[in-house]
CSV table of C-alpha atoms in Angstrom, one decimal:
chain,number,residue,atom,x,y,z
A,1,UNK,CA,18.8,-50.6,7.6
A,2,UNK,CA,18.7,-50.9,11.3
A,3,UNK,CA,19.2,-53.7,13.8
A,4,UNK,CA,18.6,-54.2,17.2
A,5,UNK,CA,21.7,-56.1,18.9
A,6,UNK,CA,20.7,-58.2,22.0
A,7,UNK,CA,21.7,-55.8,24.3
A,8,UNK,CA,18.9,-53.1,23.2
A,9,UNK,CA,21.5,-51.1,21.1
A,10,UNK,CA,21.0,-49.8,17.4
A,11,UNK,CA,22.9,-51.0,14.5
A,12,UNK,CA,23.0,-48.9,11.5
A,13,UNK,CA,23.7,-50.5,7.8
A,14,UNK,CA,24.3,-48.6,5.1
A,15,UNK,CA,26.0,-48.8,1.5
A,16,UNK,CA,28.2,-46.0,0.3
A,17,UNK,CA,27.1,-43.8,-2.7
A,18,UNK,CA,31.0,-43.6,-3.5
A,19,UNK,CA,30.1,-46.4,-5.9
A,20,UNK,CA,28.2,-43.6,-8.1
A,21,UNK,CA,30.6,-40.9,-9.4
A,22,UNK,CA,28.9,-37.4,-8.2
A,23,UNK,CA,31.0,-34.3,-7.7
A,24,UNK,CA,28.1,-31.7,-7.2
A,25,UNK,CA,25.3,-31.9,-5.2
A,26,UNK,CA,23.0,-31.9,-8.4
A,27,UNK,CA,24.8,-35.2,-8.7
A,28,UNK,CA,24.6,-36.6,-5.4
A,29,UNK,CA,20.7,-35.4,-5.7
A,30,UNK,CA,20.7,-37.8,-9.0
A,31,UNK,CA,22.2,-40.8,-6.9
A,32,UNK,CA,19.5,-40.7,-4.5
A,33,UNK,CA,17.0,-40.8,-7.0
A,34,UNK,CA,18.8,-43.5,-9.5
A,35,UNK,CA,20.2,-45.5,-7.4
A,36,UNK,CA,19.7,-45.4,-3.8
A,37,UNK,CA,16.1,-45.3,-3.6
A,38,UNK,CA,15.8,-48.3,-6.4
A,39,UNK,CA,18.3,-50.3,-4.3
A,40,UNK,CA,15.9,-49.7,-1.4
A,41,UNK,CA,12.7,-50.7,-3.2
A,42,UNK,CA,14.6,-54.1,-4.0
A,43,UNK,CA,15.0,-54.7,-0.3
A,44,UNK,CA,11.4,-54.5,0.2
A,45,UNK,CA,12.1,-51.5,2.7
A,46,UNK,CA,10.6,-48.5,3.6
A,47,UNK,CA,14.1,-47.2,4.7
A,48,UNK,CA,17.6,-47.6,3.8
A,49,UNK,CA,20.6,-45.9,5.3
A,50,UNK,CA,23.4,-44.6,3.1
A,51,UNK,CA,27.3,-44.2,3.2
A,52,UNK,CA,26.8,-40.7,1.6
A,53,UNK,CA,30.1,-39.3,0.1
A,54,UNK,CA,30.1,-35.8,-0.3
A,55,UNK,CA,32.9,-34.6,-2.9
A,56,UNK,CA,34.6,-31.0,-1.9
A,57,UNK,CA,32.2,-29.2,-4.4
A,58,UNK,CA,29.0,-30.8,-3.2
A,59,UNK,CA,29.8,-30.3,0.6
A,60,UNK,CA,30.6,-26.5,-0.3
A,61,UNK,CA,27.5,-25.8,-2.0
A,62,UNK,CA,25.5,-27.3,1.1
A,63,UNK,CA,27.9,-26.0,4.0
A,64,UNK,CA,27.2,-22.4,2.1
A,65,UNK,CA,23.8,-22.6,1.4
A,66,UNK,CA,21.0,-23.6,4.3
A,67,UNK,CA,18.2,-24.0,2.0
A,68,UNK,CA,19.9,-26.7,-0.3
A,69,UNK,CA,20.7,-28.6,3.2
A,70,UNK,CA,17.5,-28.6,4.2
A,71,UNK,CA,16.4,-29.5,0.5
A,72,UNK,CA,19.1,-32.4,0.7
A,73,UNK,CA,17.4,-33.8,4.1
A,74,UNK,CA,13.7,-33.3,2.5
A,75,UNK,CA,14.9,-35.4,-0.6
A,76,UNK,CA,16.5,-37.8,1.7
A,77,UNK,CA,13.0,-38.2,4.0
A,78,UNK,CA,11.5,-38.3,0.5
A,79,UNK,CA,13.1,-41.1,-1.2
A,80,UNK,CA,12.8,-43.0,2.3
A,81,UNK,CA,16.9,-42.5,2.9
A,82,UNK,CA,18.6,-42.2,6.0
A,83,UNK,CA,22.5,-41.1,6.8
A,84,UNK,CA,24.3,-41.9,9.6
A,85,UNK,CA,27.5,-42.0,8.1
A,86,UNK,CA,29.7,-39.8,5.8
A,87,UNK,CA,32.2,-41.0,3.8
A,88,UNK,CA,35.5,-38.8,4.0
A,89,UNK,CA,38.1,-40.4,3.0
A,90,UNK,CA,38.1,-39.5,-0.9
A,91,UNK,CA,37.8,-35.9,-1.7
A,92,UNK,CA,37.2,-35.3,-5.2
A,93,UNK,CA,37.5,-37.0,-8.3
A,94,UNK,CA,37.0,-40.3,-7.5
A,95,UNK,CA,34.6,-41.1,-10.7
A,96,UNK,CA,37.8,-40.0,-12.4
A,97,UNK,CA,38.9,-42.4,-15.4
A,98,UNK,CA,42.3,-42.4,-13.1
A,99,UNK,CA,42.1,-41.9,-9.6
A,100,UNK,CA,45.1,-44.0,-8.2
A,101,UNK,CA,47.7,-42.1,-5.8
A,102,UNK,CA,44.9,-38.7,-6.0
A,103,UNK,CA,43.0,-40.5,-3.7
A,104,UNK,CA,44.9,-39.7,-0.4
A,105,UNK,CA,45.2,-36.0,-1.2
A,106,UNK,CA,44.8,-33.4,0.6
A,107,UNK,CA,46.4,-35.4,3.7
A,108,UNK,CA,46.1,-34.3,6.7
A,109,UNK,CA,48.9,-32.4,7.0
A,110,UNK,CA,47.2,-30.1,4.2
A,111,UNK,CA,45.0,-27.6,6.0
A,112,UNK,CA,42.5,-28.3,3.3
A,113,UNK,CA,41.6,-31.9,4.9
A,114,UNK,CA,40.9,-30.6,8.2
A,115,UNK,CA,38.3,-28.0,6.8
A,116,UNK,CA,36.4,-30.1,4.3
A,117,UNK,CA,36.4,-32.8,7.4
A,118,UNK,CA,34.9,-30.1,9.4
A,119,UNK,CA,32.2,-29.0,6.8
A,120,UNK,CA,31.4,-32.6,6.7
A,121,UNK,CA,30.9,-33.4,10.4
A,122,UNK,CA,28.3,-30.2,10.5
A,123,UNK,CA,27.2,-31.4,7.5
A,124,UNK,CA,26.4,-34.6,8.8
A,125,UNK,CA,25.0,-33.1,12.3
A,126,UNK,CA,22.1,-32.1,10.3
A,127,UNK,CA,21.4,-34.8,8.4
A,128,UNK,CA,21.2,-37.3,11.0
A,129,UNK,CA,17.3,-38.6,11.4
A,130,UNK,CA,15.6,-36.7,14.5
A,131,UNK,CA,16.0,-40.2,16.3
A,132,UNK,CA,19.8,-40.4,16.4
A,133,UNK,CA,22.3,-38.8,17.7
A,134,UNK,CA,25.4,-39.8,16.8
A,135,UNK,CA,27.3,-39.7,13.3
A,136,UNK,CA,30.3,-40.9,12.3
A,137,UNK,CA,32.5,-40.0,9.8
A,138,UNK,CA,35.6,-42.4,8.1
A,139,UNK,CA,38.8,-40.6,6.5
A,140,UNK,CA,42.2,-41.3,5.4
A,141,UNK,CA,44.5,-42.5,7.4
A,142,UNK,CA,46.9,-39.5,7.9
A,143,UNK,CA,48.4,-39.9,4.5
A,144,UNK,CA,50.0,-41.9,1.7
A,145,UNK,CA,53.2,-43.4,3.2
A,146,UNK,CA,55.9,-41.2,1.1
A,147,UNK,CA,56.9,-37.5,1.6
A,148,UNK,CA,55.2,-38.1,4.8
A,149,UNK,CA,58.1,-36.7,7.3
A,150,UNK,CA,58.2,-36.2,11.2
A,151,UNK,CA,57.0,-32.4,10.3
A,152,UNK,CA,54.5,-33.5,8.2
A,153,UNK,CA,53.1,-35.9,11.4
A,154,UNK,CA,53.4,-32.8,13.3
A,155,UNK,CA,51.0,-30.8,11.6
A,156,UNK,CA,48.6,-33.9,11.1
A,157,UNK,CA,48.3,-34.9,15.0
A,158,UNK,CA,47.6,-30.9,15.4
A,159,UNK,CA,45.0,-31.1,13.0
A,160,UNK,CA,43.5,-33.9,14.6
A,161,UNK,CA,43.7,-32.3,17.8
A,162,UNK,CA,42.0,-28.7,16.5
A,163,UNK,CA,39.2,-31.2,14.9
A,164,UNK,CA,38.3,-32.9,18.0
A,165,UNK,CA,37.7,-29.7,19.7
A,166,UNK,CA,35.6,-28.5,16.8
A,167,UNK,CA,33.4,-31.7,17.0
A,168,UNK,CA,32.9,-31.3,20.8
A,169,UNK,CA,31.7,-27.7,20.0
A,170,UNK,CA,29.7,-29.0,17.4
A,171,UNK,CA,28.0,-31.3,20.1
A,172,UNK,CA,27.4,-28.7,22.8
A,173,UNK,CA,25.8,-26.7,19.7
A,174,UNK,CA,23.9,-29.2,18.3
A,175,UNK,CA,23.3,-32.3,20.5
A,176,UNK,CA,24.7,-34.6,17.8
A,177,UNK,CA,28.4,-36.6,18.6
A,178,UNK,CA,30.2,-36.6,15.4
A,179,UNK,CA,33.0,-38.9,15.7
A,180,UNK,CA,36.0,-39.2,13.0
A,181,UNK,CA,37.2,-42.7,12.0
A,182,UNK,CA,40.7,-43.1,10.4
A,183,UNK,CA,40.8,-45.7,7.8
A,184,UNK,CA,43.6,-48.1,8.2
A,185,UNK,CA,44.9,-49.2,3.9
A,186,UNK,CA,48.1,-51.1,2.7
A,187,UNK,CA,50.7,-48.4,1.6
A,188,UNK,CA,49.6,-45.5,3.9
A,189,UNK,CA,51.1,-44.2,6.9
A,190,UNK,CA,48.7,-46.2,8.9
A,191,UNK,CA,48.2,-49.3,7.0
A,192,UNK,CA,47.6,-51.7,9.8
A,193,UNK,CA,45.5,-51.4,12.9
A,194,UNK,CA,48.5,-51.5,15.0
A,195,UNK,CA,49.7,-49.0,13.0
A,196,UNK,CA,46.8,-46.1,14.3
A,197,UNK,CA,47.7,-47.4,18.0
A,198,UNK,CA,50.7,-44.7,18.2
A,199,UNK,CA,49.1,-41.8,16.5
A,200,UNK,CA,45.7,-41.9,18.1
A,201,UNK,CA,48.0,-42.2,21.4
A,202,UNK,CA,49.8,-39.3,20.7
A,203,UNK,CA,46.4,-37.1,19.5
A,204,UNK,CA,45.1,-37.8,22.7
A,205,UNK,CA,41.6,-37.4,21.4
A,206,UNK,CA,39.5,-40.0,23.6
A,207,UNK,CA,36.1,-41.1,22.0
A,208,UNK,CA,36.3,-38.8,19.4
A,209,UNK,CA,38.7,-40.0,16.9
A,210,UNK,CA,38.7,-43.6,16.3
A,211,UNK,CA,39.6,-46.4,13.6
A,212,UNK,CA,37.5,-47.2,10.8
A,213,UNK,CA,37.7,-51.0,10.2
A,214,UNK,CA,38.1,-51.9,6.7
A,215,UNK,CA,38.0,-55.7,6.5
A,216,UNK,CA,39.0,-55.9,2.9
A,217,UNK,CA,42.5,-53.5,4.1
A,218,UNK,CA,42.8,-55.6,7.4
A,219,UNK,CA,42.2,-58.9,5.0
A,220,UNK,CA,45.1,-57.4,2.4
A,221,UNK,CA,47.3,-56.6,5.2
A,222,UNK,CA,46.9,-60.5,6.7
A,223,UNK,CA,45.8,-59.0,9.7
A,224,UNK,CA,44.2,-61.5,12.4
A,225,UNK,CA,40.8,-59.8,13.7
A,226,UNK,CA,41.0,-61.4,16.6
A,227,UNK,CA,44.6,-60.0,17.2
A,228,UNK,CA,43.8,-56.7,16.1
A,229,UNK,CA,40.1,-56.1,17.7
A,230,UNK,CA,42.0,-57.1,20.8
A,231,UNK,CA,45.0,-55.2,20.6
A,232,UNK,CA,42.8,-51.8,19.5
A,233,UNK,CA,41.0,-52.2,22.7
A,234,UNK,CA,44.0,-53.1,24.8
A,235,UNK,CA,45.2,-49.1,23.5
A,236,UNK,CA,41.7,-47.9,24.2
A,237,UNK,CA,41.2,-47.1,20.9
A,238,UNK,CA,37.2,-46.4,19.7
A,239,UNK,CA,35.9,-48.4,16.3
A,240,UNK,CA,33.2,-45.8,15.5
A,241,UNK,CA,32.8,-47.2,12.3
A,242,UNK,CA,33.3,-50.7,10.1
A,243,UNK,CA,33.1,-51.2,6.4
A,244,UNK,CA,32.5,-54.8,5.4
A,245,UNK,CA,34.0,-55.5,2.6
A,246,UNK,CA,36.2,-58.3,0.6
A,247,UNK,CA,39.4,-58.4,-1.0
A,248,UNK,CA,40.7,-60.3,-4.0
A,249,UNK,CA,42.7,-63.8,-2.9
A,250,UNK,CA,44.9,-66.0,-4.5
A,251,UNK,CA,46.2,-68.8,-2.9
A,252,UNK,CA,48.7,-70.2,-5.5
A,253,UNK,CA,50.3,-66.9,-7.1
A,254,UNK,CA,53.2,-68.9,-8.7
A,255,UNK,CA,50.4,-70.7,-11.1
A,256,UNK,CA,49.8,-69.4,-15.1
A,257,UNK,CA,46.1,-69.3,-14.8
A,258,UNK,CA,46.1,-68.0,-11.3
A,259,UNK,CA,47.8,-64.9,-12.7
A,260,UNK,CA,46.5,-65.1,-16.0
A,261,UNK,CA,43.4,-64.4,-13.6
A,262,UNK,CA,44.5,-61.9,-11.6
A,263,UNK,CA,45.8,-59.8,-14.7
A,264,UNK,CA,42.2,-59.5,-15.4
A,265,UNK,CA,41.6,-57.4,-12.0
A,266,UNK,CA,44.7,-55.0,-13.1
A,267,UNK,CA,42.7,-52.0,-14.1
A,268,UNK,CA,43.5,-48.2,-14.6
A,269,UNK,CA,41.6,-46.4,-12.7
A,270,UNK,CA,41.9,-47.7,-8.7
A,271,UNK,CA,45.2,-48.3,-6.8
A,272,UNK,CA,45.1,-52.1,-5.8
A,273,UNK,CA,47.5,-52.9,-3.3
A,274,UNK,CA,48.8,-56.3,-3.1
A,275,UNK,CA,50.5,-58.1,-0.4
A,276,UNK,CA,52.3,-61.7,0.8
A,277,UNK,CA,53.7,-62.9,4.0
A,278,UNK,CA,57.2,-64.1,3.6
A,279,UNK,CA,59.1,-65.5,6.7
A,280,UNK,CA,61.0,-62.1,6.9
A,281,UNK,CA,57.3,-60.3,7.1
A,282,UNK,CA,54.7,-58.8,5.3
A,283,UNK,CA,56.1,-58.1,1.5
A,284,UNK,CA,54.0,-55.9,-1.0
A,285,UNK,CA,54.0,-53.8,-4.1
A,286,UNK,CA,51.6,-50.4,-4.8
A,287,UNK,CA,49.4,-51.6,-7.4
A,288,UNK,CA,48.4,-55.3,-9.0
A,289,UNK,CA,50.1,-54.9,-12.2
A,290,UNK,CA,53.4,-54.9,-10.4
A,291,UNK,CA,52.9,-58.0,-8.7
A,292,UNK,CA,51.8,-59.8,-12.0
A,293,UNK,CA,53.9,-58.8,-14.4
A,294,UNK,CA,57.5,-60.1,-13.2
A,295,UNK,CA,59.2,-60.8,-10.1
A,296,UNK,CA,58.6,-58.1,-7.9
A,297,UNK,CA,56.6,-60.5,-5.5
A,298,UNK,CA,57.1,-63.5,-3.7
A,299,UNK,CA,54.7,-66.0,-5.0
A,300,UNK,CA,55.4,-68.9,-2.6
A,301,UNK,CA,52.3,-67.8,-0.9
A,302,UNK,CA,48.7,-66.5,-0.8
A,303,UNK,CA,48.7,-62.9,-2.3
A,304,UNK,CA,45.8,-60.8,-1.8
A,305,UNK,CA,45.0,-57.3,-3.1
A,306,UNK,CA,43.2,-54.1,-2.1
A,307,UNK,CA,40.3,-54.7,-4.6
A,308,UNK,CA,36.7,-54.4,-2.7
A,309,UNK,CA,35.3,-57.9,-4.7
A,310,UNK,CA,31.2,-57.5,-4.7
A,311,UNK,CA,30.5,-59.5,-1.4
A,312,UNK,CA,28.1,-62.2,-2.7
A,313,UNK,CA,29.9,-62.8,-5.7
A,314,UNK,CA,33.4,-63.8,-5.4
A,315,UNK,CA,35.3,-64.4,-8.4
A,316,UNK,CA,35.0,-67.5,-10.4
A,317,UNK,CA,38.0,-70.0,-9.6
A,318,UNK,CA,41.2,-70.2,-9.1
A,319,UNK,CA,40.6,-67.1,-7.3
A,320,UNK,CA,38.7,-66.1,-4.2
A,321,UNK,CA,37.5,-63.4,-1.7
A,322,UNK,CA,38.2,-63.2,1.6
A,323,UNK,CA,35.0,-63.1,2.6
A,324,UNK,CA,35.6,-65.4,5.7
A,325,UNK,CA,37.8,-62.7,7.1
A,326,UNK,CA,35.0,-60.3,7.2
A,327,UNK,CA,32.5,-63.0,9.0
A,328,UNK,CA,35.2,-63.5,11.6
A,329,UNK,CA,35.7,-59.5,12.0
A,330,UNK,CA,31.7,-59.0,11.9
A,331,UNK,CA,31.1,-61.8,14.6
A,332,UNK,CA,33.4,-60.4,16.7
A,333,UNK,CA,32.5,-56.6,16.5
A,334,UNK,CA,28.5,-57.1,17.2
A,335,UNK,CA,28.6,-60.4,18.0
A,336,UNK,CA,29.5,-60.1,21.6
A,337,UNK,CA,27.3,-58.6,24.7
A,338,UNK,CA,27.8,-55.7,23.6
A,339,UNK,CA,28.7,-54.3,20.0
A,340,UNK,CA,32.3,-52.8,19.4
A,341,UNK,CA,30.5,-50.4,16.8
A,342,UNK,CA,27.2,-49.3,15.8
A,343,UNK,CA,27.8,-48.3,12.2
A,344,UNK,CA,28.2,-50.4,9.7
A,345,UNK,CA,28.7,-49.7,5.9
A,346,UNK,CA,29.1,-52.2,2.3
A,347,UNK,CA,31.9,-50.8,0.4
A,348,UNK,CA,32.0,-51.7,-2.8
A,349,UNK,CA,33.1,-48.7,-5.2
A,350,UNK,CA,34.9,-51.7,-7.7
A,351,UNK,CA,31.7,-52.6,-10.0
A,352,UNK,CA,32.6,-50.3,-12.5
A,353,UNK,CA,36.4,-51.9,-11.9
A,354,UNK,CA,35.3,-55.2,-12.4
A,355,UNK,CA,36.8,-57.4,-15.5
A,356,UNK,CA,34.4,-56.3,-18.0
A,357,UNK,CA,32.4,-59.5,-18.0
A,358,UNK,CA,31.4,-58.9,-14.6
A,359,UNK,CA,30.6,-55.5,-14.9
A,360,UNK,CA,26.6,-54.2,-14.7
A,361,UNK,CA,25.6,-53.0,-17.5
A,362,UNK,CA,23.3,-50.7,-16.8
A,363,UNK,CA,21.4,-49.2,-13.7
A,364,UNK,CA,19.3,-52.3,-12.8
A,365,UNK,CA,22.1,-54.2,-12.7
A,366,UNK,CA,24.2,-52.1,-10.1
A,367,UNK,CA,20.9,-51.9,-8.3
A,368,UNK,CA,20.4,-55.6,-8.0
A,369,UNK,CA,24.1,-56.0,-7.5
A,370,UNK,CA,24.0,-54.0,-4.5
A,371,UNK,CA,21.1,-54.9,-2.6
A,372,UNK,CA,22.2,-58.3,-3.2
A,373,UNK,CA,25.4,-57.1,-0.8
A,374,UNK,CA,22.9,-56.0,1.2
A,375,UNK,CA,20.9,-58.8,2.0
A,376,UNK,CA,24.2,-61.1,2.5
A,377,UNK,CA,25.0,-59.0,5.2
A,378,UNK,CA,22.1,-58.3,6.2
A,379,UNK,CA,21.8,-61.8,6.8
A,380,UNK,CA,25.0,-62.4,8.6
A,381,UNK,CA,23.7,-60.4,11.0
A,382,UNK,CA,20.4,-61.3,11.8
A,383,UNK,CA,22.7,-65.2,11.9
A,384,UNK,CA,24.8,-63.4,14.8
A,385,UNK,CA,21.1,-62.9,16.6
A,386,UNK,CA,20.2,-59.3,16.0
A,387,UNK,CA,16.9,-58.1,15.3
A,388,UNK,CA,16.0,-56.1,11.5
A,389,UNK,CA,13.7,-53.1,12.6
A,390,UNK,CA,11.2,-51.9,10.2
């Protein structure tokens, strides 16, 4: 979906296919058809873009074979799909029945990152629409927190560096900016905003590596948006990309129903992250079950945890979403004169995650779950005064 901010800029709005487990590119080619193209004939719109996530086997097959990349932007054109965006922050198996700590590997201190990030910003190049020319693509940031040493930051900034000379080749080659967006998340090296300010420093890689706001990580976190839009821009550090998403709350932890409730959201399969602030700082354990199941967090305060809650439907009391934390990020990324990024993307990768009463059951259901997310932001937008173009 695009949108015409005030000052004559395109916005870009996509959802990411990450919610639909596809390893190969026979199944991202079953997405498109299944899902994507169903959610956009519920929106009543003769284009939709998509967060396409490409798993390591799907992006080889395409980097390795031109006519299935030019029969994956055929099928795109043909389903009325657009990509602006790539998704490269999980790198396979994340339709797994246990993904957890796999997620952040290979980091990118593992050679293996920066490649499949290259393949994915030529990738990308050539499945932007012949009307734009810029791309963006979000990853992880740097790496999951342990085993993460001063040598292993070594070889990441390098990497870093080597990729942003690759994607200005790519753009004297091509004509298309790819830019790389690290993804600030609770537990990693860089799990705050603040957090990417050194690194990005250090990489010295001007507009094209920037930060991939997350406002379900920044809401986990407790970051202000205010505080950190300002302080990223203070640093000179680009926000090529935002994903708008919502992260379960809890204001009174310390309550039996309240966790009764939460225990619910305590699945296998995804890492959920949950934090508190204490008056000695932000305190936090790895995963949900910790926190519920004895004392390992304060409960004197909110908690909230890394678990993307479907956007127009928040749980059912005594919990929440912090949903208000992405309206104040969103108003103040497009809101202004000018927009503080042009790509926007609803991350929601939980349905499947979801206490089983809340689950879809079947492909209708995702469908009309996500263009639901859809339209509520699409409406927060067009409330913040830009313009939906056909």
């Amino acid at each position: 979906m695009r949108f015409r901010h005030p000052d004559g800029s395109t916005v870009h709005l996509s959802y990411c296919t990450n919610v639909h487990p596809a390893e190969t590119l026979d199944g991202v080619l079953a997405q498109l058809r299944d899902h994507s193209e169903p959610v956009r004939r519920r929106l009543g719109r003769d284009r939709l873009g998509i967060g396409l996530w490409l798993a390591r086997d799907a992006a080889h097959t395409l980097i390795n074979d031109p006519a299935a990349l030019r029969g994956l932007r055929l099928e795109l054109d043909r389903r009325g799909l657009e990509v602006v965006t790539l998704n490269g922050f999980p790198y396979e198996g994340f339709g797994a029945d246990e993904v957890k700590y796999r997620v952040y590997k290979p980091d990118w201190a593992d050679p293996e990152r920066l490649a499949h990030t290259t393949d994915l910003a030529r990738l990308l190049a050539a499945l932007l629409p012949d009307d734009v020319t810029e791309g963006t693509v979000s990853t992880l940031p740097l790496a999951w927190r342990t085993a993460f040493d001063e040598r292993s930051a070594r070889m990441a900034r390098t990497a870093l560096t080597t990729l942003a000379e690759r994607l200005d080749a790519l753009e004297e080659l091509t004509g298309r900016s790819i830019r790389i967006a690290l993804e600030p998340e609770p537990g990693c090296t860089v799990e705050t905003t603040a957090d990417a300010i050194g690194p990005l420093t250090d990489i010295g890689a001007g507009h094209r590596i920037g930060i991939c706001v997350d406002t379900c990580h920044l809401a986990t976190s407790f970051e202000d948006p205010q505080t950190a839009l300002a302080q990223l821009a203070a640093a000179g550090i680009t926000i090529p990309k935002a994903q708008l998403s919502a992260a379960l709350h809890a204001e009174h932890p310390h309550l039996p129903d309240v966790r009764e409730a939460l225990a619910a959201f305590a699945e296998p399969r995804f890492l959920h992250q949950t934090r508190t602030r204490t008056a000695a700082g932000l305190r936090g354990t790895d995963d949900l079950a910790e926190a519920v199941g004895g004392g390992a967090l304060p409960d004197g305060a909110p908690w909230r945890a890394h678990f993307h809650v479907p956007l127009h439907a928040p749980p059912a009391p005594p919990l929440t979403s912090t949903l208000p934390v992405l309206q104040d990020t969103l108003t103040r990324l497009v809101g202004g004169p000018a927009p503080r990024t042009r790509h926007l993307e609803v991350e929601t990768y939980t349905w499947q995650a979801l206490p089983p009463e809340l689950r879809p059951r079947n492909r209708t259901q995702l469908a009309d779950g996500i263009a639901a997310e859809l339209t509520l932001a699409r409406d927060l937008l067009t409330d913040l005064g830009l313009k939906e173009l056909p």
